Amino acid sequence: SALKKVEKGNGYIIRLVNMSNKKQDFELKLNRNIYKSSMSEIKGEKLGKGKIAYSINPFEIATFFID
């Protein structure tokens, strides 16, 4: 898992990795807008502001754009 500043523009990228063979549920709590993203670090669908609930499938990498 990682947190880093985006290479172009303003914002941060959070990457979470599920290394288990079971689906993992979690909450992400930030006082910011949270978007689904990809390895290309482009804003995707807005998931919420402040807090989101999300699930990561086995061996999946989930990427989020924060602004």
PDB file of N, CA, C and O in Angstrom:
ATOM      1  N   SER A   1       0.845  -1.183   0.000  1.00  0.00           N
ATOM      2  CA  SER A   1       0.000   0.000   0.000  1.00  0.00           C
ATOM      3  C   SER A   1       0.883   1.236   0.000  1.00  0.00           C
ATOM      4  O   SER A   1       2.013   1.193   0.474  1.00  0.00           O
ATOM      5  N   ALA A   2       0.337   2.363  -0.542  1.00  0.00           N
ATOM      6  CA  ALA A   2       1.171   3.558  -0.686  1.00  0.00           C
ATOM      7  C   ALA A   2       0.314   4.819  -0.709  1.00  0.00           C
ATOM      8  O   ALA A   2      -0.853   4.794  -1.079  1.00  0.00           O
ATOM      9  N   LEU A   3       0.939   5.935  -0.332  1.00  0.00           N
ATOM     10  CA  LEU A   3       0.373   7.266  -0.448  1.00  0.00           C
ATOM     11  C   LEU A   3       1.420   8.119  -1.128  1.00  0.00           C
ATOM     12  O   LEU A   3       2.585   8.120  -0.724  1.00  0.00           O
ATOM     13  N   LYS A   4       1.026   8.845  -2.197  1.00  0.00           N
ATOM     14  CA  LYS A   4       1.996   9.688  -2.901  1.00  0.00           C
ATOM     15  C   LYS A   4       1.292  10.871  -3.540  1.00  0.00           C
ATOM     16  O   LYS A   4       0.097  10.834  -3.801  1.00  0.00           O
ATOM     17  N   LYS A   5       2.048  11.940  -3.770  1.00  0.00           N
ATOM     18  CA  LYS A   5       1.545  13.111  -4.477  1.00  0.00           C
ATOM     19  C   LYS A   5       1.463  12.759  -5.961  1.00  0.00           C
ATOM     20  O   LYS A   5       2.309  12.047  -6.479  1.00  0.00           O
ATOM     21  N   VAL A   6       0.414  13.279  -6.646  1.00  0.00           N
ATOM     22  CA  VAL A   6       0.307  13.021  -8.077  1.00  0.00           C
ATOM     23  C   VAL A   6       1.465  13.696  -8.808  1.00  0.00           C
ATOM     24  O   VAL A   6       1.995  14.707  -8.359  1.00  0.00           O
ATOM     25  N   GLU A   7       1.866  13.128  -9.925  1.00  0.00           N
ATOM     26  CA  GLU A   7       2.998  13.671 -10.675  1.00  0.00           C
ATOM     27  C   GLU A   7       2.624  14.938 -11.427  1.00  0.00           C
ATOM     28  O   GLU A   7       3.461  15.807 -11.637  1.00  0.00           O
ATOM     29  N   LYS A   8       1.366  15.059 -11.857  1.00  0.00           N
ATOM     30  CA  LYS A   8       0.905  16.244 -12.585  1.00  0.00           C
ATOM     31  C   LYS A   8      -0.330  16.793 -11.886  1.00  0.00           C
ATOM     32  O   LYS A   8      -1.313  16.079 -11.706  1.00  0.00           O
ATOM     33  N   GLY A   9      -0.313  18.070 -11.510  1.00  0.00           N
ATOM     34  CA  GLY A   9      -1.461  18.693 -10.874  1.00  0.00           C
ATOM     35  C   GLY A   9      -1.431  18.570  -9.365  1.00  0.00           C
ATOM     36  O   GLY A   9      -0.399  18.282  -8.760  1.00  0.00           O
ATOM     37  N   ASN A  10      -2.595  18.784  -8.767  1.00  0.00           N
ATOM     38  CA  ASN A  10      -2.734  18.725  -7.315  1.00  0.00           C
ATOM     39  C   ASN A  10      -3.512  17.492  -6.915  1.00  0.00           C
ATOM     40  O   ASN A  10      -4.413  17.071  -7.614  1.00  0.00           O
ATOM     41  N   GLY A  11      -3.173  16.953  -5.793  1.00  0.00           N
ATOM     42  CA  GLY A  11      -3.879  15.792  -5.279  1.00  0.00           C
ATOM     43  C   GLY A  11      -2.910  14.708  -4.845  1.00  0.00           C
ATOM     44  O   GLY A  11      -1.686  14.853  -4.953  1.00  0.00           O
ATOM     45  N   TYR A  12      -3.493  13.654  -4.339  1.00  0.00           N
ATOM     46  CA  TYR A  12      -2.714  12.517  -3.849  1.00  0.00           C
ATOM     47  C   TYR A  12      -3.306  11.221  -4.377  1.00  0.00           C
ATOM     48  O   TYR A  12      -4.494  11.151  -4.689  1.00  0.00           O
ATOM     49  N   ILE A  13      -2.474  10.223  -4.438  1.00  0.00           N
ATOM     50  CA  ILE A  13      -2.890   8.875  -4.825  1.00  0.00           C
ATOM     51  C   ILE A  13      -2.713   7.962  -3.618  1.00  0.00           C
ATOM     52  O   ILE A  13      -1.667   7.991  -2.957  1.00  0.00           O
ATOM     53  N   ILE A  14      -3.745   7.180  -3.335  1.00  0.00           N
ATOM     54  CA  ILE A  14      -3.654   6.126  -2.326  1.00  0.00           C
ATOM     55  C   ILE A  14      -3.852   4.806  -3.045  1.00  0.00           C
ATOM     56  O   ILE A  14      -4.820   4.637  -3.786  1.00  0.00           O
ATOM     57  N   ARG A  15      -2.910   3.897  -2.841  1.00  0.00           N
ATOM     58  CA  ARG A  15      -3.039   2.545  -3.406  1.00  0.00           C
ATOM     59  C   ARG A  15      -3.087   1.557  -2.253  1.00  0.00           C
ATOM     60  O   ARG A  15      -2.237   1.577  -1.369  1.00  0.00           O
ATOM     61  N   LEU A  16      -4.092   0.705  -2.281  1.00  0.00           N
ATOM     62  CA  LEU A  16      -4.252  -0.329  -1.268  1.00  0.00           C
ATOM     63  C   LEU A  16      -4.214  -1.683  -1.951  1.00  0.00           C
ATOM     64  O   LEU A  16      -4.820  -1.867  -3.008  1.00  0.00           O
ATOM     65  N   VAL A  17      -3.510  -2.615  -1.346  1.00  0.00           N
ATOM     66  CA  VAL A  17      -3.327  -3.945  -1.922  1.00  0.00           C
ATOM     67  C   VAL A  17      -3.913  -4.985  -0.982  1.00  0.00           C
ATOM     68  O   VAL A  17      -3.638  -4.968   0.215  1.00  0.00           O
ATOM     69  N   ASN A  18      -4.716  -5.873  -1.533  1.00  0.00           N
ATOM     70  CA  ASN A  18      -5.228  -7.009  -0.770  1.00  0.00           C
ATOM     71  C   ASN A  18      -4.383  -8.225  -1.138  1.00  0.00           C
ATOM     72  O   ASN A  18      -4.531  -8.793  -2.214  1.00  0.00           O
ATOM     73  N   MET A  19      -3.511  -8.614  -0.238  1.00  0.00           N
ATOM     74  CA  MET A  19      -2.619  -9.749  -0.496  1.00  0.00           C
ATOM     75  C   MET A  19      -3.221 -11.079  -0.033  1.00  0.00           C
ATOM     76  O   MET A  19      -2.589 -12.121  -0.167  1.00  0.00           O
ATOM     77  N   SER A  20      -4.444 -11.042   0.487  1.00  0.00           N
ATOM     78  CA  SER A  20      -5.068 -12.275   0.970  1.00  0.00           C
ATOM     79  C   SER A  20      -5.917 -12.922  -0.121  1.00  0.00           C
ATOM     80  O   SER A  20      -6.146 -12.333  -1.178  1.00  0.00           O
ATOM     81  N   ASN A  21      -6.400 -14.107   0.177  1.00  0.00           N
ATOM     82  CA  ASN A  21      -7.272 -14.795  -0.783  1.00  0.00           C
ATOM     83  C   ASN A  21      -8.747 -14.585  -0.444  1.00  0.00           C
ATOM     84  O   ASN A  21      -9.606 -15.315  -0.921  1.00  0.00           O
ATOM     85  N   LYS A  22      -9.039 -13.565   0.385  1.00  0.00           N
ATOM     86  CA  LYS A  22     -10.408 -13.231   0.756  1.00  0.00           C
ATOM     87  C   LYS A  22     -10.681 -11.759   0.461  1.00  0.00           C
ATOM     88  O   LYS A  22      -9.802 -10.913   0.570  1.00  0.00           O
ATOM     89  N   LYS A  23     -11.930 -11.459   0.097  1.00  0.00           N
ATOM     90  CA  LYS A  23     -12.358 -10.086  -0.110  1.00  0.00           C
ATOM     91  C   LYS A  23     -12.216  -9.315   1.207  1.00  0.00           C
ATOM     92  O   LYS A  23     -12.550  -9.840   2.272  1.00  0.00           O
ATOM     93  N   GLN A  24     -11.705  -8.075   1.130  1.00  0.00           N
ATOM     94  CA  GLN A  24     -11.509  -7.253   2.315  1.00  0.00           C
ATOM     95  C   GLN A  24     -12.360  -5.983   2.211  1.00  0.00           C
ATOM     96  O   GLN A  24     -12.305  -5.275   1.207  1.00  0.00           O
ATOM     97  N   ASP A  25     -13.129  -5.690   3.246  1.00  0.00           N
ATOM     98  CA  ASP A  25     -13.929  -4.476   3.331  1.00  0.00           C
ATOM     99  C   ASP A  25     -13.190  -3.462   4.195  1.00  0.00           C
ATOM    100  O   ASP A  25     -12.527  -3.841   5.170  1.00  0.00           O
ATOM    101  N   PHE A  26     -13.314  -2.178   3.852  1.00  0.00           N
ATOM    102  CA  PHE A  26     -12.663  -1.148   4.662  1.00  0.00           C
ATOM    103  C   PHE A  26     -13.387   0.177   4.486  1.00  0.00           C
ATOM    104  O   PHE A  26     -14.214   0.345   3.592  1.00  0.00           O
ATOM    105  N   GLU A  27     -13.078   1.130   5.353  1.00  0.00           N
ATOM    106  CA  GLU A  27     -13.548   2.504   5.243  1.00  0.00           C
ATOM    107  C   GLU A  27     -12.346   3.406   5.097  1.00  0.00           C
ATOM    108  O   GLU A  27     -11.330   3.215   5.764  1.00  0.00           O
ATOM    109  N   LEU A  28     -12.466   4.383   4.222  1.00  0.00           N
ATOM    110  CA  LEU A  28     -11.426   5.386   4.016  1.00  0.00           C
ATOM    111  C   LEU A  28     -12.020   6.705   4.492  1.00  0.00           C
ATOM    112  O   LEU A  28     -13.058   7.145   3.986  1.00  0.00           O
ATOM    113  N   LYS A  29     -11.398   7.306   5.512  1.00  0.00           N
ATOM    114  CA  LYS A  29     -11.915   8.546   6.100  1.00  0.00           C
ATOM    115  C   LYS A  29     -10.909   9.670   5.889  1.00  0.00           C
ATOM    116  O   LYS A  29      -9.803   9.634   6.433  1.00  0.00           O
ATOM    117  N   LEU A  30     -11.304  10.651   5.099  1.00  0.00           N
ATOM    118  CA  LEU A  30     -10.473  11.823   4.813  1.00  0.00           C
ATOM    119  C   LEU A  30     -11.384  13.023   4.659  1.00  0.00           C
ATOM    120  O   LEU A  30     -12.519  12.893   4.206  1.00  0.00           O
ATOM    121  N   ASN A  31     -10.911  14.206   4.964  1.00  0.00           N
ATOM    122  CA  ASN A  31     -11.713  15.410   4.769  1.00  0.00           C
ATOM    123  C   ASN A  31     -11.458  15.958   3.364  1.00  0.00           C
ATOM    124  O   ASN A  31     -11.076  17.110   3.187  1.00  0.00           O
ATOM    125  N   ARG A  32     -11.614  15.115   2.369  1.00  0.00           N
ATOM    126  CA  ARG A  32     -11.331  15.446   0.966  1.00  0.00           C
ATOM    127  C   ARG A  32     -12.294  14.696   0.056  1.00  0.00           C
ATOM    128  O   ARG A  32     -12.956  13.750   0.469  1.00  0.00           O
ATOM    129  N   ASN A  33     -12.306  15.095  -1.217  1.00  0.00           N
ATOM    130  CA  ASN A  33     -13.028  14.340  -2.241  1.00  0.00           C
ATOM    131  C   ASN A  33     -12.232  13.083  -2.558  1.00  0.00           C
ATOM    132  O   ASN A  33     -11.006  13.136  -2.690  1.00  0.00           O
ATOM    133  N   ILE A  34     -12.935  11.964  -2.713  1.00  0.00           N
ATOM    134  CA  ILE A  34     -12.296  10.680  -2.997  1.00  0.00           C
ATOM    135  C   ILE A  34     -12.855  10.149  -4.308  1.00  0.00           C
ATOM    136  O   ILE A  34     -14.073  10.019  -4.465  1.00  0.00           O
ATOM    137  N   TYR A  35     -11.963   9.851  -5.245  1.00  0.00           N
ATOM    138  CA  TYR A  35     -12.336   9.343  -6.566  1.00  0.00           C
ATOM    139  C   TYR A  35     -11.703   7.987  -6.788  1.00  0.00           C
ATOM    140  O   TYR A  35     -10.597   7.712  -6.322  1.00  0.00           O
ATOM    141  N   LYS A  36     -12.372   7.126  -7.535  1.00  0.00           N
ATOM    142  CA  LYS A  36     -11.753   5.894  -8.024  1.00  0.00           C
ATOM    143  C   LYS A  36     -10.723   6.304  -9.059  1.00  0.00           C
ATOM    144  O   LYS A  36     -10.912   7.276  -9.787  1.00  0.00           O
ATOM    145  N   SER A  37      -9.616   5.623  -9.119  1.00  0.00           N
ATOM    146  CA  SER A  37      -8.571   5.951 -10.081  1.00  0.00           C
ATOM    147  C   SER A  37      -7.983   4.656 -10.623  1.00  0.00           C
ATOM    148  O   SER A  37      -8.527   3.578 -10.412  1.00  0.00           O
ATOM    149  N   SER A  38      -6.869   4.806 -11.322  1.00  0.00           N
ATOM    150  CA  SER A  38      -6.168   3.653 -11.880  1.00  0.00           C
ATOM    151  C   SER A  38      -4.674   3.902 -11.746  1.00  0.00           C
ATOM    152  O   SER A  38      -4.253   4.927 -11.228  1.00  0.00           O
ATOM    153  N   MET A  39      -3.892   3.005 -12.254  1.00  0.00           N
ATOM    154  CA  MET A  39      -2.440   3.171 -12.199  1.00  0.00           C
ATOM    155  C   MET A  39      -1.994   4.410 -12.971  1.00  0.00           C
ATOM    156  O   MET A  39      -0.927   4.939 -12.727  1.00  0.00           O
ATOM    157  N   SER A  40      -2.831   4.925 -13.874  1.00  0.00           N
ATOM    158  CA  SER A  40      -2.483   6.121 -14.648  1.00  0.00           C
ATOM    159  C   SER A  40      -2.725   7.411 -13.861  1.00  0.00           C
ATOM    160  O   SER A  40      -2.426   8.498 -14.347  1.00  0.00           O
ATOM    161  N   GLU A  41      -3.272   7.303 -12.655  1.00  0.00           N
ATOM    162  CA  GLU A  41      -3.484   8.424 -11.735  1.00  0.00           C
ATOM    163  C   GLU A  41      -4.465   9.470 -12.247  1.00  0.00           C
ATOM    164  O   GLU A  41      -4.365  10.646 -11.947  1.00  0.00           O
ATOM    165  N   ILE A  42      -5.453   9.053 -13.034  1.00  0.00           N
ATOM    166  CA  ILE A  42      -6.477   9.957 -13.558  1.00  0.00           C
ATOM    167  C   ILE A  42      -7.725   9.824 -12.694  1.00  0.00           C
ATOM    168  O   ILE A  42      -8.120   8.720 -12.324  1.00  0.00           O
ATOM    169  N   LYS A  43      -8.360  10.969 -12.389  1.00  0.00           N
ATOM    170  CA  LYS A  43      -9.606  10.944 -11.615  1.00  0.00           C
ATOM    171  C   LYS A  43     -10.662  10.160 -12.368  1.00  0.00           C
ATOM    172  O   LYS A  43     -10.896  10.384 -13.548  1.00  0.00           O
ATOM    173  N   GLY A  44     -11.305   9.280 -11.678  1.00  0.00           N
ATOM    174  CA  GLY A  44     -12.423   8.548 -12.256  1.00  0.00           C
ATOM    175  C   GLY A  44     -13.705   8.955 -11.560  1.00  0.00           C
ATOM    176  O   GLY A  44     -13.896  10.124 -11.212  1.00  0.00           O
ATOM    177  N   GLU A  45     -14.552   8.004 -11.304  1.00  0.00           N
ATOM    178  CA  GLU A  45     -15.841   8.230 -10.657  1.00  0.00           C
ATOM    179  C   GLU A  45     -15.648   8.766  -9.235  1.00  0.00           C
ATOM    180  O   GLU A  45     -14.846   8.237  -8.467  1.00  0.00           O
ATOM    181  N   LYS A  46     -16.404   9.814  -8.885  1.00  0.00           N
ATOM    182  CA  LYS A  46     -16.347  10.339  -7.517  1.00  0.00           C
ATOM    183  C   LYS A  46     -17.081   9.371  -6.606  1.00  0.00           C
ATOM    184  O   LYS A  46     -18.235   9.026  -6.843  1.00  0.00           O
ATOM    185  N   LEU A  47     -16.382   8.930  -5.557  1.00  0.00           N
ATOM    186  CA  LEU A  47     -16.959   7.974  -4.624  1.00  0.00           C
ATOM    187  C   LEU A  47     -17.568   8.652  -3.408  1.00  0.00           C
ATOM    188  O   LEU A  47     -18.421   8.077  -2.745  1.00  0.00           O
ATOM    189  N   GLY A  48     -17.119   9.864  -3.105  1.00  0.00           N
ATOM    190  CA  GLY A  48     -17.669  10.573  -1.958  1.00  0.00           C
ATOM    191  C   GLY A  48     -16.707  11.612  -1.427  1.00  0.00           C
ATOM    192  O   GLY A  48     -15.623  11.831  -1.965  1.00  0.00           O
ATOM    193  N   LYS A  49     -17.117  12.233  -0.333  1.00  0.00           N
ATOM    194  CA  LYS A  49     -16.267  13.199   0.356  1.00  0.00           C
ATOM    195  C   LYS A  49     -16.307  12.875   1.836  1.00  0.00           C
ATOM    196  O   LYS A  49     -17.382  12.704   2.411  1.00  0.00           O
ATOM    197  N   GLY A  50     -15.150  12.796   2.443  1.00  0.00           N
ATOM    198  CA  GLY A  50     -15.073  12.549   3.874  1.00  0.00           C
ATOM    199  C   GLY A  50     -14.892  11.090   4.233  1.00  0.00           C
ATOM    200  O   GLY A  50     -13.946  10.726   4.895  1.00  0.00           O
ATOM    201  N   LYS A  51     -15.811  10.228   3.792  1.00  0.00           N
ATOM    202  CA  LYS A  51     -15.728   8.810   4.166  1.00  0.00           C
ATOM    203  C   LYS A  51     -16.376   7.950   3.087  1.00  0.00           C
ATOM    204  O   LYS A  51     -17.450   8.280   2.597  1.00  0.00           O
ATOM    205  N   ILE A  52     -15.714   6.864   2.742  1.00  0.00           N
ATOM    206  CA  ILE A  52     -16.300   5.886   1.820  1.00  0.00           C
ATOM    207  C   ILE A  52     -16.114   4.490   2.394  1.00  0.00           C
ATOM    208  O   ILE A  52     -15.186   4.235   3.162  1.00  0.00           O
ATOM    209  N   ALA A  53     -17.002   3.596   2.023  1.00  0.00           N
ATOM    210  CA  ALA A  53     -16.856   2.168   2.311  1.00  0.00           C
ATOM    211  C   ALA A  53     -16.521   1.502   0.983  1.00  0.00           C
ATOM    212  O   ALA A  53     -17.094   1.845  -0.054  1.00  0.00           O
ATOM    213  N   TYR A  54     -15.581   0.574   1.000  1.00  0.00           N
ATOM    214  CA  TYR A  54     -15.115  -0.045  -0.238  1.00  0.00           C
ATOM    215  C   TYR A  54     -14.672  -1.479   0.054  1.00  0.00           C
ATOM    216  O   TYR A  54     -14.336  -1.811   1.185  1.00  0.00           O
ATOM    217  N   SER A  55     -14.653  -2.299  -0.973  1.00  0.00           N
ATOM    218  CA  SER A  55     -14.177  -3.678  -0.865  1.00  0.00           C
ATOM    219  C   SER A  55     -13.097  -3.918  -1.903  1.00  0.00           C
ATOM    220  O   SER A  55     -13.197  -3.432  -3.028  1.00  0.00           O
ATOM    221  N   ILE A  56     -12.086  -4.670  -1.503  1.00  0.00           N
ATOM    222  CA  ILE A  56     -11.011  -5.057  -2.428  1.00  0.00           C
ATOM    223  C   ILE A  56     -11.033  -6.566  -2.568  1.00  0.00           C
ATOM    224  O   ILE A  56     -11.006  -7.299  -1.574  1.00  0.00           O
ATOM    225  N   ASN A  57     -11.082  -7.030  -3.801  1.00  0.00           N
ATOM    226  CA  ASN A  57     -11.074  -8.462  -4.077  1.00  0.00           C
ATOM    227  C   ASN A  57      -9.698  -9.061  -3.796  1.00  0.00           C
ATOM    228  O   ASN A  57      -8.705  -8.346  -3.704  1.00  0.00           O
ATOM    229  N   PRO A  58      -9.637 -10.386  -3.693  1.00  0.00           N
ATOM    230  CA  PRO A  58      -8.348 -11.037  -3.452  1.00  0.00           C
ATOM    231  C   PRO A  58      -7.290 -10.639  -4.485  1.00  0.00           C
ATOM    232  O   PRO A  58      -7.582 -10.572  -5.686  1.00  0.00           O
ATOM    233  N   PHE A  59      -6.109 -10.310  -4.012  1.00  0.00           N
ATOM    234  CA  PHE A  59      -4.928  -9.988  -4.829  1.00  0.00           C
ATOM    235  C   PHE A  59      -5.141  -8.784  -5.753  1.00  0.00           C
ATOM    236  O   PHE A  59      -4.494  -8.651  -6.769  1.00  0.00           O
ATOM    237  N   GLU A  60      -6.062  -7.902  -5.383  1.00  0.00           N
ATOM    238  CA  GLU A  60      -6.370  -6.711  -6.172  1.00  0.00           C
ATOM    239  C   GLU A  60      -5.625  -5.492  -5.624  1.00  0.00           C
ATOM    240  O   GLU A  60      -5.354  -5.396  -4.429  1.00  0.00           O
ATOM    241  N   ILE A  61      -5.301  -4.553  -6.508  1.00  0.00           N
ATOM    242  CA  ILE A  61      -4.771  -3.252  -6.135  1.00  0.00           C
ATOM    243  C   ILE A  61      -5.874  -2.224  -6.402  1.00  0.00           C
ATOM    244  O   ILE A  61      -6.361  -2.117  -7.528  1.00  0.00           O
ATOM    245  N   ALA A  62      -6.269  -1.486  -5.379  1.00  0.00           N
ATOM    246  CA  ALA A  62      -7.281  -0.434  -5.522  1.00  0.00           C
ATOM    247  C   ALA A  62      -6.566   0.907  -5.466  1.00  0.00           C
ATOM    248  O   ALA A  62      -5.746   1.148  -4.576  1.00  0.00           O
ATOM    249  N   THR A  63      -6.872   1.796  -6.405  1.00  0.00           N
ATOM    250  CA  THR A  63      -6.225   3.104  -6.479  1.00  0.00           C
ATOM    251  C   THR A  63      -7.281   4.189  -6.347  1.00  0.00           C
ATOM    252  O   THR A  63      -8.316   4.138  -7.008  1.00  0.00           O
ATOM    253  N   PHE A  64      -6.985   5.178  -5.516  1.00  0.00           N
ATOM    254  CA  PHE A  64      -7.888   6.293  -5.267  1.00  0.00           C
ATOM    255  C   PHE A  64      -7.173   7.610  -5.475  1.00  0.00           C
ATOM    256  O   PHE A  64      -6.001   7.752  -5.130  1.00  0.00           O
ATOM    257  N   PHE A  65      -7.892   8.575  -6.052  1.00  0.00           N
ATOM    258  CA  PHE A  65      -7.375   9.935  -6.259  1.00  0.00           C
ATOM    259  C   PHE A  65      -8.032  10.812  -5.189  1.00  0.00           C
ATOM    260  O   PHE A  65      -9.249  10.814  -5.046  1.00  0.00           O
ATOM    261  N   ILE A  66      -7.228  11.556  -4.456  1.00  0.00           N
ATOM    262  CA  ILE A  66      -7.719  12.405  -3.376  1.00  0.00           C
ATOM    263  C   ILE A  66      -7.431  13.858  -3.709  1.00  0.00           C
ATOM    264  O   ILE A  66      -6.301  14.201  -4.063  1.00  0.00           O
ATOM    265  N   ASP A  67      -8.461  14.733  -3.634  1.00  0.00           N
ATOM    266  CA  ASP A  67      -8.206  16.168  -3.791  1.00  0.00           C
ATOM    267  C   ASP A  67      -9.017  16.991  -2.823  1.00  0.00           C
ATOM    268  O   ASP A  67      -9.779  16.509  -2.064  1.00  0.00           O
TER     269      ASP A  67
END
